[in-house]
C-alpha atoms as an extended CHARMM CRD file, in Angstrom:
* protein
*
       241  EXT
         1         1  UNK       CA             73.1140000000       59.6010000000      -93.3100000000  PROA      1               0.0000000000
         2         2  UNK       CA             71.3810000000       57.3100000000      -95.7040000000  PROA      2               0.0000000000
         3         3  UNK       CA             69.9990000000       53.9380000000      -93.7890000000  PROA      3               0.0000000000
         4         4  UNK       CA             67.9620000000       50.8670000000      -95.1970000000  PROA      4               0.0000000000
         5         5  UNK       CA             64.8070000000       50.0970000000      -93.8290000000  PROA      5               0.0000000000
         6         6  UNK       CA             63.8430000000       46.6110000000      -93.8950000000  PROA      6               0.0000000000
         7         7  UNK       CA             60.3130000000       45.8040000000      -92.5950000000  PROA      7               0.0000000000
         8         8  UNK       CA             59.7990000000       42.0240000000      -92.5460000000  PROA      8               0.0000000000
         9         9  UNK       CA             57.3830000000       39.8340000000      -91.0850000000  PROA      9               0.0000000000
        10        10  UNK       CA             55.5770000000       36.0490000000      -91.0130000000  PROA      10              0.0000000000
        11        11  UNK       CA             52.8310000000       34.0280000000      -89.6110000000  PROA      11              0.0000000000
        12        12  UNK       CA             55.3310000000       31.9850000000      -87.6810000000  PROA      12              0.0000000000
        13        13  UNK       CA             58.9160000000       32.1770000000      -86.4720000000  PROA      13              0.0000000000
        14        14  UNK       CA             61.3100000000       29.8430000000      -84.3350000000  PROA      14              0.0000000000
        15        15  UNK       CA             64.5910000000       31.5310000000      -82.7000000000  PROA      15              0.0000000000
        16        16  UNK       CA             66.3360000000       28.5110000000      -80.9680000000  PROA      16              0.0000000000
        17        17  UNK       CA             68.3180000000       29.0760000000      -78.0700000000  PROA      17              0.0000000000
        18        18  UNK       CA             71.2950000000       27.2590000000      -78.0920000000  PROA      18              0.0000000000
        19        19  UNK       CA             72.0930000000       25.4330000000      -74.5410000000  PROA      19              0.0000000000
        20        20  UNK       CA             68.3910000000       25.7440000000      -73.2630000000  PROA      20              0.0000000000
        21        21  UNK       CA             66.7230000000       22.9350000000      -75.9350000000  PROA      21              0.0000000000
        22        22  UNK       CA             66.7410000000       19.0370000000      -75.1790000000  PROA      22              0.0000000000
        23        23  UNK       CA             65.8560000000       16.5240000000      -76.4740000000  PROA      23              0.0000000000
        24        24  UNK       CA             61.6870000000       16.9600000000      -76.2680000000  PROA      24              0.0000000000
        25        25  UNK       CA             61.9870000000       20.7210000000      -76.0910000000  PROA      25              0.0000000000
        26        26  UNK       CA             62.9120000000       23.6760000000      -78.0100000000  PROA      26              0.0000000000
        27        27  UNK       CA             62.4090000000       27.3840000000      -76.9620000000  PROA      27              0.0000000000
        28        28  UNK       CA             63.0780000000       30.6630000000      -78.6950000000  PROA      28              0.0000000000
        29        29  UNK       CA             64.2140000000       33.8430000000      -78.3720000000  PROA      29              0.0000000000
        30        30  UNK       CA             61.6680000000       36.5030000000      -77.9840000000  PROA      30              0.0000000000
        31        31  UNK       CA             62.6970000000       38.7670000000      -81.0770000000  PROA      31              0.0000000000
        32        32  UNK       CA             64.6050000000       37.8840000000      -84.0990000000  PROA      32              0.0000000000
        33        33  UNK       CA             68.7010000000       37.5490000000      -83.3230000000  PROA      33              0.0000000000
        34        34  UNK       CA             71.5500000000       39.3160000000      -84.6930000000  PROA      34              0.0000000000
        35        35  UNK       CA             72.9330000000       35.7210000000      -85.9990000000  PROA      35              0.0000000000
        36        36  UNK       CA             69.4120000000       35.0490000000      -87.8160000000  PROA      36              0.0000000000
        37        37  UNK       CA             69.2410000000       38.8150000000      -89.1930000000  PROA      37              0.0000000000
        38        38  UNK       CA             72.9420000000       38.2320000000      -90.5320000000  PROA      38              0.0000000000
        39        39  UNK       CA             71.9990000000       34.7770000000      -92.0780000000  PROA      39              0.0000000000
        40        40  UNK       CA             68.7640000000       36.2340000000      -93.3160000000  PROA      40              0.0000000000
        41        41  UNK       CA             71.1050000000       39.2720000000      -95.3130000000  PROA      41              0.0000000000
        42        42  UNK       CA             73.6210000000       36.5770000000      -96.2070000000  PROA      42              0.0000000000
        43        43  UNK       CA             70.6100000000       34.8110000000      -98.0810000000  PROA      43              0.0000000000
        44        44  UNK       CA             69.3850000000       37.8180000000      -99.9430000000  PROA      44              0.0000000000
        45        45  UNK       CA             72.7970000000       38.5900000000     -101.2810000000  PROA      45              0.0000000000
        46        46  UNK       CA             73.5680000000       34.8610000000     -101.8940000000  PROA      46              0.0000000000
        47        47  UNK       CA             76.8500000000       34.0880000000      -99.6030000000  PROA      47              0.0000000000
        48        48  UNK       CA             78.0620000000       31.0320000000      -98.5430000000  PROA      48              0.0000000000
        49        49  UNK       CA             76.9970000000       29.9400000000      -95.3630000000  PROA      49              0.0000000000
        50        50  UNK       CA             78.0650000000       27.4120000000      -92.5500000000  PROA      50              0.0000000000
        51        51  UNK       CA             77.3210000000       24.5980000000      -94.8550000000  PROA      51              0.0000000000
        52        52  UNK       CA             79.5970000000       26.2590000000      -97.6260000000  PROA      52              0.0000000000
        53        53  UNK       CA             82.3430000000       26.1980000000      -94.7100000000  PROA      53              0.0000000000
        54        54  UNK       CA             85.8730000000       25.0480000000      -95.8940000000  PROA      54              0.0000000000
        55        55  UNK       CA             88.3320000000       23.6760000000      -93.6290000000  PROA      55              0.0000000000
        56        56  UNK       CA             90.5010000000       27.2520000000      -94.8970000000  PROA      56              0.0000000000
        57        57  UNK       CA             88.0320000000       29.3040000000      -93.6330000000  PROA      57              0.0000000000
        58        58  UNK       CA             87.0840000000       30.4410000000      -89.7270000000  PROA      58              0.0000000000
        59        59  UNK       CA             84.2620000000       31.6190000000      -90.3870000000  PROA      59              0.0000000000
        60        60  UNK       CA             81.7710000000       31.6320000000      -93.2950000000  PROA      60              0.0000000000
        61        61  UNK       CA             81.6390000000       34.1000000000      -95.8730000000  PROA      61              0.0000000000
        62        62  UNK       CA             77.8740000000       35.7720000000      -94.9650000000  PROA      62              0.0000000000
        63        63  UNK       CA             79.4120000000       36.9210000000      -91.3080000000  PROA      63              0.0000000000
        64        64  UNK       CA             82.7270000000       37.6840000000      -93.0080000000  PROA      64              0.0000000000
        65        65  UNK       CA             81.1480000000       40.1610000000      -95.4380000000  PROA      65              0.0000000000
        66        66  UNK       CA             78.8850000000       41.3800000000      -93.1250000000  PROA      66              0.0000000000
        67        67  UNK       CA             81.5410000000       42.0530000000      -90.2620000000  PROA      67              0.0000000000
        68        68  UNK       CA             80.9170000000       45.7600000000      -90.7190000000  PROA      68              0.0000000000
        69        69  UNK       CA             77.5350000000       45.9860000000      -90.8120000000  PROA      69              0.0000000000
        70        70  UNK       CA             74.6480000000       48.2690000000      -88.2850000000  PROA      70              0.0000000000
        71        71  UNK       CA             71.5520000000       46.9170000000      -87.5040000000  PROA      71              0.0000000000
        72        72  UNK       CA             68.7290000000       48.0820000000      -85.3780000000  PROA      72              0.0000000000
        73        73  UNK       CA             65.7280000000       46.2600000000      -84.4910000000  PROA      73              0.0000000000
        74        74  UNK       CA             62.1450000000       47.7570000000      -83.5040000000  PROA      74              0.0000000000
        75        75  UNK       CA             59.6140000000       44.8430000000      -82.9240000000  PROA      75              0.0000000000
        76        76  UNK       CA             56.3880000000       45.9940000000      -84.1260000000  PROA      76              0.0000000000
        77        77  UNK       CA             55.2160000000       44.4490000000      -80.8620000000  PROA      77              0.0000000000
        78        78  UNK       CA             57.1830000000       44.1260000000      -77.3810000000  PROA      78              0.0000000000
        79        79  UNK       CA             55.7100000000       40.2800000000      -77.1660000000  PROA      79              0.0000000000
        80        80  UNK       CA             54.4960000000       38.2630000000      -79.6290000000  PROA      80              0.0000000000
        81        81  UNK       CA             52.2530000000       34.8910000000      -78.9100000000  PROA      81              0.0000000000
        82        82  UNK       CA             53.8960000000       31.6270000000      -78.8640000000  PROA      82              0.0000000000
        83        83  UNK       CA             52.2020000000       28.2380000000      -79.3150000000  PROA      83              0.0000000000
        84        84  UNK       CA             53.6670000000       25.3280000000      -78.6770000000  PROA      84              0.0000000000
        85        85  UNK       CA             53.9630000000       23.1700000000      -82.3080000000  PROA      85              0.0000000000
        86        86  UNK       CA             54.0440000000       19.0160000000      -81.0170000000  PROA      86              0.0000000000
        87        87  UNK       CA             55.7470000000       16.6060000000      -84.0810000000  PROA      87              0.0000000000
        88        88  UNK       CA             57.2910000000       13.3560000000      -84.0400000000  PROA      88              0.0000000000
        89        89  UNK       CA             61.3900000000       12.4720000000      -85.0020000000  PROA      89              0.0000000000
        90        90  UNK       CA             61.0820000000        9.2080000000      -86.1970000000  PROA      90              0.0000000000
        91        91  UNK       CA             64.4460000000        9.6150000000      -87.4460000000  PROA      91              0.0000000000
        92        92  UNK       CA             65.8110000000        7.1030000000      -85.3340000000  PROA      92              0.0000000000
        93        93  UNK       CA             68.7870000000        9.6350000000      -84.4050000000  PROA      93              0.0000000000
        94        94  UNK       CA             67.0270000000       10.6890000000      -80.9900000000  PROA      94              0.0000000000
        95        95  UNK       CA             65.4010000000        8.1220000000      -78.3560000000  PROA      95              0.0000000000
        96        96  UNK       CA             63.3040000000        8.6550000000      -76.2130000000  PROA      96              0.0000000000
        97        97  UNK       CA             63.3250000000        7.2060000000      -71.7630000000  PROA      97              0.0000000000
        98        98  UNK       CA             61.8250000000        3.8780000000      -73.1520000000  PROA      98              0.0000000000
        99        99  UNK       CA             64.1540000000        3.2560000000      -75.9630000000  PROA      99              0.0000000000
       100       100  UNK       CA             61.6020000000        4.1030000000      -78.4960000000  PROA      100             0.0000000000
       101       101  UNK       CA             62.5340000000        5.8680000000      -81.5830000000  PROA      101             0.0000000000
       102       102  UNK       CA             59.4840000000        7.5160000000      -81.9160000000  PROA      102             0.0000000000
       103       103  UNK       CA             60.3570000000       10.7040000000      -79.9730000000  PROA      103             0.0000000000
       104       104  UNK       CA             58.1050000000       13.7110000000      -79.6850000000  PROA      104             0.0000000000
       105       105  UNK       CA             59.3690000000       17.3090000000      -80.2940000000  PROA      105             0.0000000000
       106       106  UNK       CA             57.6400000000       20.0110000000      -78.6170000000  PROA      106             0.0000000000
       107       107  UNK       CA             58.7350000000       23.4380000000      -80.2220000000  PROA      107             0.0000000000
       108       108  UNK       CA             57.9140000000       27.1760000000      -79.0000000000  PROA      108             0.0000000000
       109       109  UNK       CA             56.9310000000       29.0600000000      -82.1570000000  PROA      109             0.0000000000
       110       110  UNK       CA             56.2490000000       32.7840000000      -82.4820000000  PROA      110             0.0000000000
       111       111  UNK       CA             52.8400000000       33.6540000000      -84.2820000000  PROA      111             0.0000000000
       112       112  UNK       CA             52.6150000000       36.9220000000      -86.3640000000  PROA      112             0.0000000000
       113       113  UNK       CA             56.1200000000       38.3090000000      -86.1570000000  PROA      113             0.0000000000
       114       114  UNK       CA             57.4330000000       41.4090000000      -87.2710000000  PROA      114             0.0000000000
       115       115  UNK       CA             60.1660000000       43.7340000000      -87.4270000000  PROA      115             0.0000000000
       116       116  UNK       CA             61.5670000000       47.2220000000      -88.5870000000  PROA      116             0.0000000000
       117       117  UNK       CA             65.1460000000       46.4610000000      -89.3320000000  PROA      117             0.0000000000
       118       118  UNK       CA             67.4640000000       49.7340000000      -89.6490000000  PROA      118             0.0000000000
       119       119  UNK       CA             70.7500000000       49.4340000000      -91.4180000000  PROA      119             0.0000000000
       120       120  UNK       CA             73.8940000000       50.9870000000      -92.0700000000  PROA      120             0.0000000000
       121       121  UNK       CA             77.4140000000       49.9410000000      -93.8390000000  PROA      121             0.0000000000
       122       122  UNK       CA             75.6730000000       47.4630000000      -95.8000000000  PROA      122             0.0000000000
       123       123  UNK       CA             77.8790000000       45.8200000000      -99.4280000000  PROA      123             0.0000000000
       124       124  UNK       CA             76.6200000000       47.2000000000     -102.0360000000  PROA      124             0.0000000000
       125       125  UNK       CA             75.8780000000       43.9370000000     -103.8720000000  PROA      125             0.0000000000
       126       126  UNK       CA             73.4490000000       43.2850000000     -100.6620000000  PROA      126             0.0000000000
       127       127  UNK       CA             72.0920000000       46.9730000000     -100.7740000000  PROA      127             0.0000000000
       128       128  UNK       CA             71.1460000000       46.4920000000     -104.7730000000  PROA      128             0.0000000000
       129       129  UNK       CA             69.6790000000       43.0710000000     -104.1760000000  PROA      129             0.0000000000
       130       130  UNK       CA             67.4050000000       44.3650000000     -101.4170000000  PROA      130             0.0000000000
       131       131  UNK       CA             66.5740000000       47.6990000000     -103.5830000000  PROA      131             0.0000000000
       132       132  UNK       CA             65.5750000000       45.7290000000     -106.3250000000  PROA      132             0.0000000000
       133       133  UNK       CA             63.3220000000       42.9580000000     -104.1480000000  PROA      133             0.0000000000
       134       134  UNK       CA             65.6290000000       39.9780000000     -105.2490000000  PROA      134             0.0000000000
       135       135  UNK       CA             67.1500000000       37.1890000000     -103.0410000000  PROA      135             0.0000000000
       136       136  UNK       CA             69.3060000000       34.6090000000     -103.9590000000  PROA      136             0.0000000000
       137       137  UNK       CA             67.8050000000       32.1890000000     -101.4140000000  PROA      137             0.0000000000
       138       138  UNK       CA             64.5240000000       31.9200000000      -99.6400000000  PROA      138             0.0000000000
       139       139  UNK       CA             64.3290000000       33.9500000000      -96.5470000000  PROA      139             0.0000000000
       140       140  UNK       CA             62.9830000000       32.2550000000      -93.3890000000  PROA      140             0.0000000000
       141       141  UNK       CA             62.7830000000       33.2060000000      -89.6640000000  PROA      141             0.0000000000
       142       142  UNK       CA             65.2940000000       30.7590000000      -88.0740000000  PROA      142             0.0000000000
       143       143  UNK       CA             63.6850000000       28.2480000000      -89.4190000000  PROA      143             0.0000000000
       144       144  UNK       CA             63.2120000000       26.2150000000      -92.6470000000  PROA      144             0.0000000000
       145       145  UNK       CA             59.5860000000       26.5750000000      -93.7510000000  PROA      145             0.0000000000
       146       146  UNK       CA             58.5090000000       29.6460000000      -91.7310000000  PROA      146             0.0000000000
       147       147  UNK       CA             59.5470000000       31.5600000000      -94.2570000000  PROA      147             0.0000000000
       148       148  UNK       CA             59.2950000000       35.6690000000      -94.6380000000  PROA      148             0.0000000000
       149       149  UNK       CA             56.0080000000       36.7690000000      -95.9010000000  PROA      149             0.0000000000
       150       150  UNK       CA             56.1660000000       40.3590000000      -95.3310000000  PROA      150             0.0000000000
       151       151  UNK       CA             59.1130000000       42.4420000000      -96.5080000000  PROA      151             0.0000000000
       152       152  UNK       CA             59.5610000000       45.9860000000      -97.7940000000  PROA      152             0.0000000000
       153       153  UNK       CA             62.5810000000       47.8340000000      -98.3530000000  PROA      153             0.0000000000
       154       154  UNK       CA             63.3260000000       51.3530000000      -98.6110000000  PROA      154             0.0000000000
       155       155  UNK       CA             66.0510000000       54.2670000000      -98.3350000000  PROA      155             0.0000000000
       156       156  UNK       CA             65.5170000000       56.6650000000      -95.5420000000  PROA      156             0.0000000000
       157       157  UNK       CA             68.0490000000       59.6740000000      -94.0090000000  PROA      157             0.0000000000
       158       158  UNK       CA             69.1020000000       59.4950000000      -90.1250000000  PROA      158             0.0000000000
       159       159  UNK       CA             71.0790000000       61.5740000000      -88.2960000000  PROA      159             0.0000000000
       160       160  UNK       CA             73.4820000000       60.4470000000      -84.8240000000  PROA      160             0.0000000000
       161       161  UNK       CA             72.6910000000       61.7620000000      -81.9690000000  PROA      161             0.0000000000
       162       162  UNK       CA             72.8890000000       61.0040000000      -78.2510000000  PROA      162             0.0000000000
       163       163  UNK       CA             69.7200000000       60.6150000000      -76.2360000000  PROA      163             0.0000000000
       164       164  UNK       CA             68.1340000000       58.7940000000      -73.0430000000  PROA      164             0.0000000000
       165       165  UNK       CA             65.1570000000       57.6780000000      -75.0700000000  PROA      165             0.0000000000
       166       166  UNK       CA             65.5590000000       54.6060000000      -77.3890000000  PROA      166             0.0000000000
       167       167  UNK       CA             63.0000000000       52.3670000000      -79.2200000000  PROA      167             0.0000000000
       168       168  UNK       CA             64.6360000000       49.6880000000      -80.3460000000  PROA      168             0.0000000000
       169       169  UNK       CA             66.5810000000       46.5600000000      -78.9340000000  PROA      169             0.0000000000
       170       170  UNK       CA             69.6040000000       47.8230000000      -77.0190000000  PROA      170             0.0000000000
       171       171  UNK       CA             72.3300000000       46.8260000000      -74.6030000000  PROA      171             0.0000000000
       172       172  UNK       CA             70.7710000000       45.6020000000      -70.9770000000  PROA      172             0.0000000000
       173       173  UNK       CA             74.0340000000       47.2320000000      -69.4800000000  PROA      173             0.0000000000
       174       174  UNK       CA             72.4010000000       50.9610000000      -70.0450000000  PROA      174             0.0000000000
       175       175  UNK       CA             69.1980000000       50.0570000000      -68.6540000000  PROA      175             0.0000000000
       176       176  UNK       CA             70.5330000000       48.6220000000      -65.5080000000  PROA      176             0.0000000000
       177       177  UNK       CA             70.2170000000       51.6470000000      -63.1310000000  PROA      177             0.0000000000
       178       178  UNK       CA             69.1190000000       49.3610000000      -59.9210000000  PROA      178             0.0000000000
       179       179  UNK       CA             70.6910000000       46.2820000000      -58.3630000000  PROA      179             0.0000000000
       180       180  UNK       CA             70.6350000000       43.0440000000      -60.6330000000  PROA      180             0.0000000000
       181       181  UNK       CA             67.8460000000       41.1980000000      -58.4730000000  PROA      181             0.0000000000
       182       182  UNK       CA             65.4370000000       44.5040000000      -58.6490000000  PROA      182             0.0000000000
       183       183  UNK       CA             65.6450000000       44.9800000000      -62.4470000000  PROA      183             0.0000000000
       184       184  UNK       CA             64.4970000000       40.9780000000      -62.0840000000  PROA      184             0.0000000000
       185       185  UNK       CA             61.2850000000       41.4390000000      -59.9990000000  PROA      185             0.0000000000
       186       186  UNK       CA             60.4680000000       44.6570000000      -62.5990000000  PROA      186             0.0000000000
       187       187  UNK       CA             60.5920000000       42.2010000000      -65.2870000000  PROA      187             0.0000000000
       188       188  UNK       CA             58.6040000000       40.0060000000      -63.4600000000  PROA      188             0.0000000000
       189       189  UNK       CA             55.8820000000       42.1920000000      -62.5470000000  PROA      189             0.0000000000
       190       190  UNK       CA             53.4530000000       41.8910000000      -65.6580000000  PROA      190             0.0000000000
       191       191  UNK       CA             50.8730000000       44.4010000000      -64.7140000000  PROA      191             0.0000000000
       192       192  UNK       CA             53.4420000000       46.8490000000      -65.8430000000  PROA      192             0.0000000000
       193       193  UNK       CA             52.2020000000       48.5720000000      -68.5180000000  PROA      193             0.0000000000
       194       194  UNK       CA             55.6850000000       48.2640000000      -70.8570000000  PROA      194             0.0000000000
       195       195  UNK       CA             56.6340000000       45.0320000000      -69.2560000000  PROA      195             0.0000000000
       196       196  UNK       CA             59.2720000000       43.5170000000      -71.6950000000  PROA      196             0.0000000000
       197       197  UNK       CA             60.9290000000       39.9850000000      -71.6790000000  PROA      197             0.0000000000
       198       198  UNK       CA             64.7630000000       39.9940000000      -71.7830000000  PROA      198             0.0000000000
       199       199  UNK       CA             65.8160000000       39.6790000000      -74.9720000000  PROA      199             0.0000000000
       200       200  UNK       CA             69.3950000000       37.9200000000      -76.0270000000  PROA      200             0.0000000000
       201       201  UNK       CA             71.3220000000       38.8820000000      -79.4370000000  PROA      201             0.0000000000
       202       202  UNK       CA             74.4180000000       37.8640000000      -80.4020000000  PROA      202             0.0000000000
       203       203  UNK       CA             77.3720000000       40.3900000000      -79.9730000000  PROA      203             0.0000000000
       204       204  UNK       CA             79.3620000000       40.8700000000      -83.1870000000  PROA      204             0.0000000000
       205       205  UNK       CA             81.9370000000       38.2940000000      -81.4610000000  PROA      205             0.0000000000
       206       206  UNK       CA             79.5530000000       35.8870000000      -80.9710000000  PROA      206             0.0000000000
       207       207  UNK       CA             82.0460000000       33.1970000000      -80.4230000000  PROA      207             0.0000000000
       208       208  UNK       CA             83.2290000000       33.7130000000      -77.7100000000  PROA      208             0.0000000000
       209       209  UNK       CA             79.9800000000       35.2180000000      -75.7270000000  PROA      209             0.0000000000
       210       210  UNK       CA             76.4340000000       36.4600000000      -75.7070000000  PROA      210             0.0000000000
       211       211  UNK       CA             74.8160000000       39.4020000000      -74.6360000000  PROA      211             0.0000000000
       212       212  UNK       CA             72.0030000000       40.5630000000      -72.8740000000  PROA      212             0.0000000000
       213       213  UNK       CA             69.5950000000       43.2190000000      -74.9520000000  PROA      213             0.0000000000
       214       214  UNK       CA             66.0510000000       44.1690000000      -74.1280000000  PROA      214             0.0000000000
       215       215  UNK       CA             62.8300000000       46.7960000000      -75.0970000000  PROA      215             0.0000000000
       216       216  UNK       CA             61.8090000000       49.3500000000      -72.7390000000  PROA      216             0.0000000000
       217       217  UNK       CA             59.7070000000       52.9670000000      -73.0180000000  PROA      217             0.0000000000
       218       218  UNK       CA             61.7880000000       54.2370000000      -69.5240000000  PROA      218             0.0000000000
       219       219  UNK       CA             63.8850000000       56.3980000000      -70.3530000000  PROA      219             0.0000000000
       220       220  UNK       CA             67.4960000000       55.5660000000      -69.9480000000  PROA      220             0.0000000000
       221       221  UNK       CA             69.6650000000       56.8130000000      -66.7570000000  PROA      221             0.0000000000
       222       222  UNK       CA             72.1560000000       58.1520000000      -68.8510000000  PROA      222             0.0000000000
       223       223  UNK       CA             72.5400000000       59.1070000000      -72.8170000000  PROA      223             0.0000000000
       224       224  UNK       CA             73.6950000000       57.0200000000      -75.2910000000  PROA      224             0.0000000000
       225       225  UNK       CA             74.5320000000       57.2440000000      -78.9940000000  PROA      225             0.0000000000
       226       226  UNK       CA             71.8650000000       56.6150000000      -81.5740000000  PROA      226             0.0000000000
       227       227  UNK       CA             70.2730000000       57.2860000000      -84.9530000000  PROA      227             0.0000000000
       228       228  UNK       CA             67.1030000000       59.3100000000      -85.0060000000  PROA      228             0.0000000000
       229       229  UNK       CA             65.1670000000       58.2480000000      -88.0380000000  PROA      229             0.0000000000
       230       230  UNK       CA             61.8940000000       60.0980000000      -87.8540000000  PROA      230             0.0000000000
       231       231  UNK       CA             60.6450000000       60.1290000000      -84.6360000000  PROA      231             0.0000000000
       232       232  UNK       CA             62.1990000000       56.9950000000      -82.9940000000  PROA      232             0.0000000000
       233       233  UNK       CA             65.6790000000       57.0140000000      -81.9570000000  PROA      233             0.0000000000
       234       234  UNK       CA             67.5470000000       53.7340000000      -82.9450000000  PROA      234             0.0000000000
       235       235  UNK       CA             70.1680000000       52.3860000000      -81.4250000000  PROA      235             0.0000000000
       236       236  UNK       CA             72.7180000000       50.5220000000      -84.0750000000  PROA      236             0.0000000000
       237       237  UNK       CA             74.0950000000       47.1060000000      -83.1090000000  PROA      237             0.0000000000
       238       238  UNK       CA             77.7850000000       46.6010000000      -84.3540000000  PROA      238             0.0000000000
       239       239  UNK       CA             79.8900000000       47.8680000000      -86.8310000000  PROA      239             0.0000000000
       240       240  UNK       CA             80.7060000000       51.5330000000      -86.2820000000  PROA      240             0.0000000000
       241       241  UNK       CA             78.2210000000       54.8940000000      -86.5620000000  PROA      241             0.0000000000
């Protein structure tokens, strides 16, 4: 099975969670989203995006071409550091409690970020742009100006197989083996030595809901399909194996 390693990477990176940001706050995601990967890809191979949207159209052409598409995603750490960036929006859109205009931002960022991206079933106008190093637009990490810094590309064979080991992202719903509220206090308990934060992707219907993903080195209660590349087994996020 041939498979496209991506490994990307930057100083900083901002994955905003939609619903849990106000007005003077902004968090991100721990690890890099299925909806930014996609976007990122749709850059590199130069589709149209939500701005390109026409009133024809459901969706825009990047997650239409990229419907298809497998992606795994191996963090090259399970938690990165996060500073908190402070700026002003003197835009005059937002106000602040005293009716000033003047209202300050405060914005989790990520510091030193990187990936190893896996992928299968990608277009083959996307697959020659990434084998030759070219992208149609600049490639940043959910945000505009924290742009990719890091990024090497090369073919590599897999193989499926089913396993209880995984290291990559993957589906809370196989890890859950205990009640809900225990799996919680695990998470909680940071003098675990693989303690991991929960991680949220978007599920290839990402309209209509979200689901839950996260890292772990326990091994799995029961096997699932994966892809072993090497020695890690990854386990693919939509499309079909």
């Amino acid at each position: 099975m041939e498979i496209i390693k991506i490994s990307l990477g930057g100083d900083f990176a901002h994955f905003g969670i939609n619903g849990a940001n106000d007005k003077n706050n902004r968090y991100s995601f721990s690890h890099i989203p299925g909806s930014t990967l996609k976007g990122l890809l749709g850059a590199i191979a130069g589709y149209n995006g939500w701005n390109q949207l026409n009133k024809k159209e459901k969706i825009p052409e990047f997650l239409e071409k990229l419907k298809n598409i497998s992606y795994g995603i191996v963090p090259l750490k399970y938690k990165f550091n996060s500073i908190i960036h402070t700026y002003n929006n003197t835009t005059g859109v937002n106000k602040n409690d005293n009716g000033s205009s003047n209202l300050q931002i405060r914005e989790e960022v990520l510091e030193n970020v990187g990936w190893d991206i896996y992928l299968i079933n990608v277009p083959e106008d996307l697959k020659k742009n990434l084998l030759e190093g070219k992208s149609k637009y600049p490639i940043c990490l959910g945000k505009r100006g924290y742009f990719v810094n890091k990024f090497h590309v090369e073919l590599i064979e897999g193989e499926n197989i089913v396993s209880n080991r995984i290291d990559s992202i993957f589906p809370m719903e196989y890890f859950q083996e205990e009640e809900e509220e225990d799996i919680g206090d695990f998470f909680k308990d940071e003098s675990i030595d693989n303690y991991n934060q929960y991680i949220f992707l978007y599920n290839e219907d990402f309209f209509k809901e979200t689901k839950s993903y996260v890292l772990s080195k326990a091994s799995l209660k029961d096997s699932i399909k994966a892809v072993k590349v090497k020695d890690q087994n990854i386990f693919m996020i939509g499309g079909t194996l």
